[in-house]
Tab-separated table of C-alpha atoms in Angstrom:
chain	number	residue	atom	x	y	z
A	5	MET	CA	147.912	94.865	50.537
A	6	ALA	CA	150.712	92.505	51.555
A	7	ILE	CA	150.509	89.123	53.284
A	8	ALA	CA	152.841	87.749	55.963
A	9	PHE	CA	153.125	84.181	57.225
A	10	THR	CA	153.943	83.671	60.904
A	11	PHE	CA	155.011	80.458	62.643
A	12	PRO	CA	154.252	79.562	66.272
A	13	GLY	CA	156.666	78.893	69.100
A	14	GLN	CA	156.849	76.664	72.137
A	15	GLY	CA	153.616	76.462	74.082
A	16	SER	CA	151.460	75.883	70.997
A	17	GLN	CA	152.071	72.116	71.001
A	18	THR	CA	149.218	69.666	71.587
A	19	VAL	CA	149.063	65.900	71.212
A	20	GLY	CA	147.497	65.062	67.850
A	21	MET	CA	148.523	68.266	66.107
A	22	GLY	CA	149.147	67.772	62.406
A	23	LYS	CA	147.520	64.321	62.303
A	24	GLU	CA	144.647	65.509	60.104
A	25	LEU	CA	147.132	67.102	57.719
A	26	ALA	CA	149.174	63.897	57.503
A	27	ASP	CA	146.031	61.870	56.838
A	28	ALA	CA	144.701	64.256	54.198
A	29	TYR	CA	147.846	65.210	52.264
A	30	PRO	CA	150.669	62.832	51.243
A	31	GLU	CA	152.994	65.836	51.039
A	32	ALA	CA	152.270	66.691	54.684
A	33	ARG	CA	152.782	63.076	55.726
A	34	ARG	CA	156.160	63.111	54.000
A	35	VAL	CA	157.278	66.029	56.202
A	36	PHE	CA	156.768	63.947	59.336
A	37	GLU	CA	158.648	61.076	57.703
A	38	GLU	CA	161.537	63.419	56.848
A	39	VAL	CA	161.715	64.642	60.439
A	40	ASP	CA	161.630	61.081	61.768
A	41	GLU	CA	164.470	60.141	59.406
A	42	ALA	CA	166.516	63.206	60.328
A	43	LEU	CA	166.236	62.549	64.063
A	44	GLY	CA	166.501	58.774	63.854
A	45	GLU	CA	163.335	58.271	65.869
A	46	LYS	CA	159.558	58.297	65.473
A	47	LEU	CA	158.887	61.833	66.638
A	48	SER	CA	155.690	61.649	64.573
A	49	ALA	CA	154.302	58.968	66.903
A	50	LEU	CA	154.938	61.263	69.863
A	51	ILE	CA	153.284	64.183	68.039
A	52	PHE	CA	150.202	62.211	67.095
A	53	GLU	CA	149.824	59.971	70.172
A	54	GLY	CA	151.719	61.575	73.072
A	55	PRO	CA	152.248	61.359	75.957
A	56	GLU	CA	151.877	65.087	76.450
A	57	GLU	CA	154.580	65.363	79.105
A	58	THR	CA	157.137	63.920	76.681
A	59	LEU	CA	155.983	66.050	73.759
A	60	THR	CA	156.279	69.152	75.957
A	61	LEU	CA	159.987	68.554	76.621
A	62	THR	CA	161.899	71.339	74.909
A	63	ALA	CA	164.000	69.008	72.763
A	64	ASN	CA	160.820	67.392	71.394
A	65	ALA	CA	158.433	70.353	71.226
A	66	GLN	CA	160.756	72.457	69.085
A	67	PRO	CA	161.195	70.071	66.103
A	68	ALA	CA	157.596	68.870	66.536
A	69	LEU	CA	156.117	72.332	66.092
A	70	MET	CA	158.353	72.960	63.091
A	71	ALA	CA	157.169	69.683	61.552
A	72	VAL	CA	153.512	70.659	61.865
A	73	SER	CA	154.151	74.108	60.386
A	74	LEU	CA	156.041	72.651	57.425
A	75	ALA	CA	153.376	69.984	56.935
A	76	ALA	CA	150.838	72.792	56.570
A	77	MET	CA	153.147	74.567	54.130
A	78	ARG	CA	153.596	71.450	52.004
A	79	ALA	CA	149.837	70.910	51.995
A	80	LEU	CA	149.346	74.442	50.668
A	81	GLU	CA	152.069	73.990	48.067
A	82	SER	CA	150.601	70.666	46.917
A	83	LYS	CA	147.585	72.676	45.749
A	84	GLY	CA	149.683	75.119	43.734
A	85	PHE	CA	150.372	77.764	46.374
A	86	SER	CA	153.681	79.649	46.010
A	87	LEU	CA	155.180	81.390	49.038
A	88	LYS	CA	157.442	83.469	46.800
A	89	GLU	CA	154.559	84.731	44.676
A	90	LYS	CA	151.950	85.339	47.374
A	91	VAL	CA	153.740	86.303	50.598
A	92	ALA	CA	155.792	89.405	51.322
A	93	TYR	CA	157.401	88.398	54.633
A	94	VAL	CA	157.755	85.494	57.040
A	95	ALA	CA	158.451	85.556	60.770
A	96	GLY	CA	158.322	83.109	63.641
A	97	HIS	CA	158.117	83.289	67.426
A	98	SER	CA	161.403	81.981	68.859
A	99	LEU	CA	161.737	78.425	67.462
A	100	GLY	CA	159.108	79.473	64.907
A	101	GLU	CA	161.790	81.542	63.207
A	102	TYR	CA	163.397	78.247	62.163
A	103	SER	CA	160.028	77.088	60.800
A	104	ALA	CA	159.697	80.349	58.869
A	105	LEU	CA	163.180	79.964	57.439
A	106	ALA	CA	162.636	76.328	56.482
A	107	ALA	CA	159.400	77.313	54.760
A	108	ALA	CA	161.313	79.962	52.808
A	109	GLY	CA	164.137	77.600	51.822
A	110	PHE	CA	166.932	78.866	54.110
A	111	VAL	CA	167.494	75.316	55.421
A	112	SER	CA	166.027	71.923	54.597
A	113	ILE	CA	163.329	70.374	56.749
A	114	ALA	CA	165.779	67.686	57.868
A	115	ASP	CA	168.395	70.249	58.890
A	116	ALA	CA	165.749	72.379	60.646
A	117	ALA	CA	164.701	69.326	62.675
A	118	ARG	CA	168.286	68.535	63.644
A	119	LEU	CA	169.034	72.180	64.484
A	120	LEU	CA	165.969	72.442	66.696
A	121	ARG	CA	166.820	69.204	68.501
A	122	ILE	CA	170.292	70.616	69.175
A	123	ARG	CA	168.765	73.945	70.206
A	124	GLY	CA	166.314	72.330	72.597
A	125	ASN	CA	168.941	70.130	74.225
A	126	ALA	CA	171.445	72.985	74.462
A	127	MET	CA	168.914	75.368	76.016
A	128	GLN	CA	167.932	72.706	78.552
A	129	ALA	CA	171.544	71.953	79.426
A	130	ALA	CA	172.711	75.578	79.690
A	131	VAL	CA	171.421	76.085	83.242
A	132	PRO	CA	171.135	73.454	86.003
A	133	ALA	CA	167.549	72.537	86.854
A	134	GLY	CA	166.015	74.888	89.394
A	135	GLU	CA	168.547	77.689	88.966
A	136	GLY	CA	166.635	79.651	86.331
A	137	ALA	CA	163.079	80.927	86.045
A	138	MET	CA	160.683	82.939	83.918
A	139	ALA	CA	157.663	85.040	84.855
A	140	ALA	CA	154.841	86.602	82.859
A	141	ILE	CA	154.135	90.225	83.675
A	142	ILE	CA	150.671	91.422	82.711
A	143	GLY	CA	149.537	95.023	82.470
A	144	LEU	CA	152.734	96.981	83.135
A	145	GLU	CA	154.560	99.324	80.782
A	146	GLN	CA	157.785	98.022	79.276
A	147	ALA	CA	159.869	100.806	80.831
A	148	ASP	CA	158.619	99.857	84.295
A	149	VAL	CA	159.400	96.185	83.679
A	150	GLU	CA	162.881	97.131	82.453
A	151	ALA	CA	163.438	99.163	85.617
A	152	ALA	CA	162.226	96.299	87.789
A	153	CYS	CA	164.596	93.889	86.057
A	154	THR	CA	167.556	96.234	86.546
A	155	GLU	CA	166.734	96.662	90.234
A	156	ALA	CA	166.092	92.963	90.775
A	157	ALA	CA	169.250	91.666	89.090
A	158	GLN	CA	171.680	92.357	91.971
A	159	ASP	CA	174.635	90.836	90.077
A	160	GLU	CA	172.416	88.049	88.759
A	161	VAL	CA	170.463	87.879	85.483
A	162	CYS	CA	166.988	89.324	85.104
A	163	GLN	CA	165.848	90.616	81.729
A	164	ILE	CA	162.865	90.843	79.401
A	165	ALA	CA	162.763	87.680	77.306
A	166	ASN	CA	159.545	88.162	75.353
A	167	ASP	CA	157.544	91.233	74.408
A	168	ASN	CA	154.411	89.441	73.253
A	169	GLY	CA	152.110	92.441	73.022
A	170	GLY	CA	148.688	92.936	74.522
A	171	GLY	CA	150.287	94.081	77.756
A	172	GLN	CA	152.209	90.808	78.236
A	173	LEU	CA	155.943	90.738	78.867
A	174	VAL	CA	157.985	87.765	80.050
A	175	ILE	CA	161.074	88.128	82.207
A	176	SER	CA	163.807	85.516	82.459
A	177	GLY	CA	167.008	84.802	84.334
A	178	SER	CA	168.310	83.587	87.680
A	179	LYS	CA	165.511	82.173	89.847
A	180	ALA	CA	165.942	84.516	92.806
A	181	ALA	CA	166.367	87.548	90.561
A	182	VAL	CA	163.233	86.742	88.544
A	183	GLU	CA	161.262	86.260	91.771
A	184	ARG	CA	162.476	89.670	92.950
A	185	GLY	CA	161.623	91.152	89.564
A	186	ALA	CA	158.102	89.721	89.629
A	187	ALA	CA	157.529	91.145	93.109
A	188	LEU	CA	158.814	94.555	92.033
A	189	CYS	CA	156.530	94.508	88.982
A	190	THR	CA	153.562	93.814	91.252
A	191	ALA	CA	154.611	96.712	93.464
A	192	LYS	CA	154.826	98.931	90.382
A	193	GLY	CA	151.216	98.145	89.480
A	194	ALA	CA	151.275	95.042	87.283
A	195	LYS	CA	147.879	93.362	87.069
A	196	ARG	CA	149.562	89.986	87.410
A	197	ALA	CA	153.082	88.630	87.852
A	198	LEU	CA	152.953	84.887	87.297
A	199	MET	CA	155.901	82.511	87.670
A	200	LEU	CA	155.896	80.177	84.652
A	201	GLN	CA	156.296	76.402	84.679
A	202	VAL	CA	159.274	76.269	82.327
A	203	SER	CA	162.347	74.082	82.282
A	204	ALA	CA	164.958	76.805	81.708
A	205	PRO	CA	165.390	80.619	81.600
A	206	PHE	CA	164.979	80.988	77.844
A	207	HIS	CA	166.048	84.137	75.979
A	208	SER	CA	168.306	85.331	78.758
A	209	ALA	CA	172.057	85.806	79.101
A	210	LEU	CA	172.166	82.483	80.961
A	211	MET	CA	171.582	80.789	77.595
A	212	GLY	CA	175.097	81.741	76.436
A	213	PRO	CA	176.285	78.103	76.145
A	214	ALA	CA	173.264	77.330	73.969
A	215	ALA	CA	174.070	80.277	71.709
A	216	ASP	CA	177.584	78.870	71.263
A	217	ALA	CA	176.116	75.472	70.402
A	218	MET	CA	173.856	77.015	67.771
A	219	ARG	CA	176.699	78.994	66.225
A	220	GLU	CA	178.571	75.744	65.701
A	221	ALA	CA	175.513	73.810	64.529
A	222	LEU	CA	174.437	76.441	62.004
A	223	ALA	CA	177.931	76.570	60.544
A	224	GLY	CA	177.612	72.884	59.718
A	225	VAL	CA	174.465	72.992	57.563
A	226	ALA	CA	173.779	74.214	54.045
A	227	ARG	CA	172.084	77.609	54.103
A	228	HIS	CA	170.458	79.457	51.223
A	229	ALA	CA	168.914	82.894	50.772
A	230	PRO	CA	165.211	82.595	51.663
A	231	VAL	CA	162.745	83.170	48.826
A	232	VAL	CA	161.025	85.896	50.877
A	233	PRO	CA	162.514	88.119	53.599
A	234	VAL	CA	162.383	86.959	57.211
A	235	VAL	CA	161.669	89.548	59.888
A	236	SER	CA	164.053	88.702	62.727
A	237	ASN	CA	162.924	88.320	66.345
A	238	VAL	CA	165.882	90.268	67.675
A	239	SER	CA	166.184	93.079	65.124
A	240	VAL	CA	162.625	93.434	63.730
A	241	GLU	CA	164.168	93.997	60.306
A	242	PRO	CA	163.601	91.978	57.130
A	243	THR	CA	166.494	90.320	55.348
A	244	ILE	CA	167.402	87.566	52.903
A	245	ASP	CA	171.122	87.798	53.717
A	246	THR	CA	172.282	84.320	54.753
A	247	ASP	CA	175.106	85.420	57.046
A	248	LEU	CA	172.951	88.032	58.763
A	249	ILE	CA	170.131	85.521	59.324
A	250	THR	CA	172.625	83.072	60.821
A	251	ALA	CA	174.022	85.708	63.181
A	252	ARG	CA	170.523	86.708	64.281
A	253	LEU	CA	169.577	83.086	65.004
A	254	VAL	CA	172.573	82.832	67.329
A	255	GLU	CA	171.733	86.156	68.970
A	256	GLN	CA	168.109	85.071	69.366
A	257	VAL	CA	169.042	82.375	71.918
A	258	THR	CA	170.003	84.984	74.503
A	259	GLY	CA	168.056	87.924	73.050
A	260	ARG	CA	164.531	89.236	73.348
A	261	VAL	CA	161.687	87.975	71.190
A	262	ARG	CA	160.247	91.300	70.006
A	263	TRP	CA	156.895	90.004	68.827
A	264	ARG	CA	154.819	93.119	69.558
A	265	GLU	CA	157.240	95.179	67.500
A	266	THR	CA	157.187	92.574	64.729
A	267	VAL	CA	153.418	92.804	64.335
A	268	GLU	CA	153.616	96.600	64.549
A	269	TRP	CA	156.305	96.550	61.850
A	270	PHE	CA	154.032	94.492	59.608
A	271	GLY	CA	151.240	97.037	60.044
A	272	ALA	CA	153.571	99.934	59.278
A	273	ASN	CA	154.900	98.240	56.142
A	274	GLY	CA	151.749	97.409	54.261
A	275	VAL	CA	150.855	93.989	55.672
A	276	THR	CA	147.087	93.652	55.832
A	277	THR	CA	146.766	89.915	56.523
A	278	LEU	CA	148.681	87.528	58.770
A	279	TYR	CA	148.437	83.768	58.459
A	280	GLU	CA	149.602	81.654	61.404
A	281	ILE	CA	150.950	78.432	59.908
A	282	GLY	CA	150.938	75.350	62.110
A	283	ALA	CA	149.652	74.392	65.540
A	284	GLY	CA	147.283	76.504	67.591
A	285	LYS	CA	146.163	80.107	67.444
A	286	VAL	CA	148.482	81.814	69.927
A	287	LEU	CA	150.053	84.223	67.428
A	288	SER	CA	146.667	85.043	65.926
A	289	GLY	CA	145.399	86.048	69.362
A	290	LEU	CA	148.453	88.187	70.035
A	291	ALA	CA	148.164	89.899	66.647
A	292	ARG	CA	144.535	90.824	67.299
A	293	ARG	CA	145.528	92.528	70.537
A	294	ILE	CA	148.479	94.340	68.941
A	295	ASN	CA	146.874	95.620	65.716
A	296	ARG	CA	143.168	95.154	65.062
A	297	ASP	CA	143.562	96.542	61.537
A	298	ILE	CA	145.424	93.404	60.420
A	299	ALA	CA	143.270	90.429	59.485
A	300	VAL	CA	144.469	87.132	60.986
A	301	SER	CA	143.865	83.495	60.080
A	302	SER	CA	145.194	80.211	61.482
A	303	VAL	CA	146.186	77.384	59.144
A	304	GLY	CA	146.607	74.049	60.877
A	305	THR	CA	143.913	71.677	59.607
A	306	PRO	CA	142.690	70.510	56.178
A	307	ALA	CA	139.689	72.817	56.502
A	308	ASP	CA	142.045	75.713	57.234
A	309	ILE	CA	144.148	74.784	54.194
A	310	GLU	CA	141.137	74.902	51.877
A	311	ALA	CA	139.937	78.195	53.351
A	312	ALA	CA	143.387	79.741	52.994
A	313	LEU	CA	143.720	78.576	49.398
A	314	ALA	CA	140.351	80.106	48.556
A	315	ALA	CA	141.343	83.418	50.157
A	316	LEU	CA	144.845	83.502	48.716
A	317	GLY	CA	143.632	82.817	45.193
């Protein structure tokens, strides 16, 4: 009867997220102040007021989503909640892994904000605009998508970037190769193959320069063993080993986000309830499609905080 906390990734951001938490809980408000101080700018104003097109920029969305997740965590903790005592595992989708690790004490909130700003900028800068692409493939078996990527690559990069579950895979790489891969997936029977409006080919080998940047950045911050194990995106294995977590965060930049397998791992290892901590309900929706036996709840507003506290005891 174990509980896991999950933390959302890019795409869950909305203008105004976290504002109710900041208004209701001084501890949540302090998180936004810490992030502003760490970045030397009022990211909180962008989070609360927009504009949306600026919030959506990778370098802003990544620390912003972490801030909202940690604001929700601090709100829970202000009411006596203890992650170490109540939760068996944490995990996060892509950037959400940093949120999970900050929640579990691996890095400070300030360092998480700075790392995610570096990560966002480095991922954006790794590939010239227009040279990379991503596509969502709906309703095709993973083996068929893998085969399509291999055939489409033609000395370029085309690989699975996200296995989100519910029949949704995302491919990433060189623009022409991804377009070929999407067409091949359609020919193989995919229900849909949709080119995504993204700014870079995330979680592909083209992100190598960003992985190098994160290796250097992580080496420069204080890291501590998390109070609960994190289940890594790239390995789907739990660990509290600081060096191993660091290595996996570097690998994650170019590696696949194995979210379907993560939720399946939770189900196979006694997790009966998942809480999605932060903005939106994307991970909750994915979890329902992957394993209907796991109860899911989203925690992103004061009402959600009170409901979670009542359920968690």
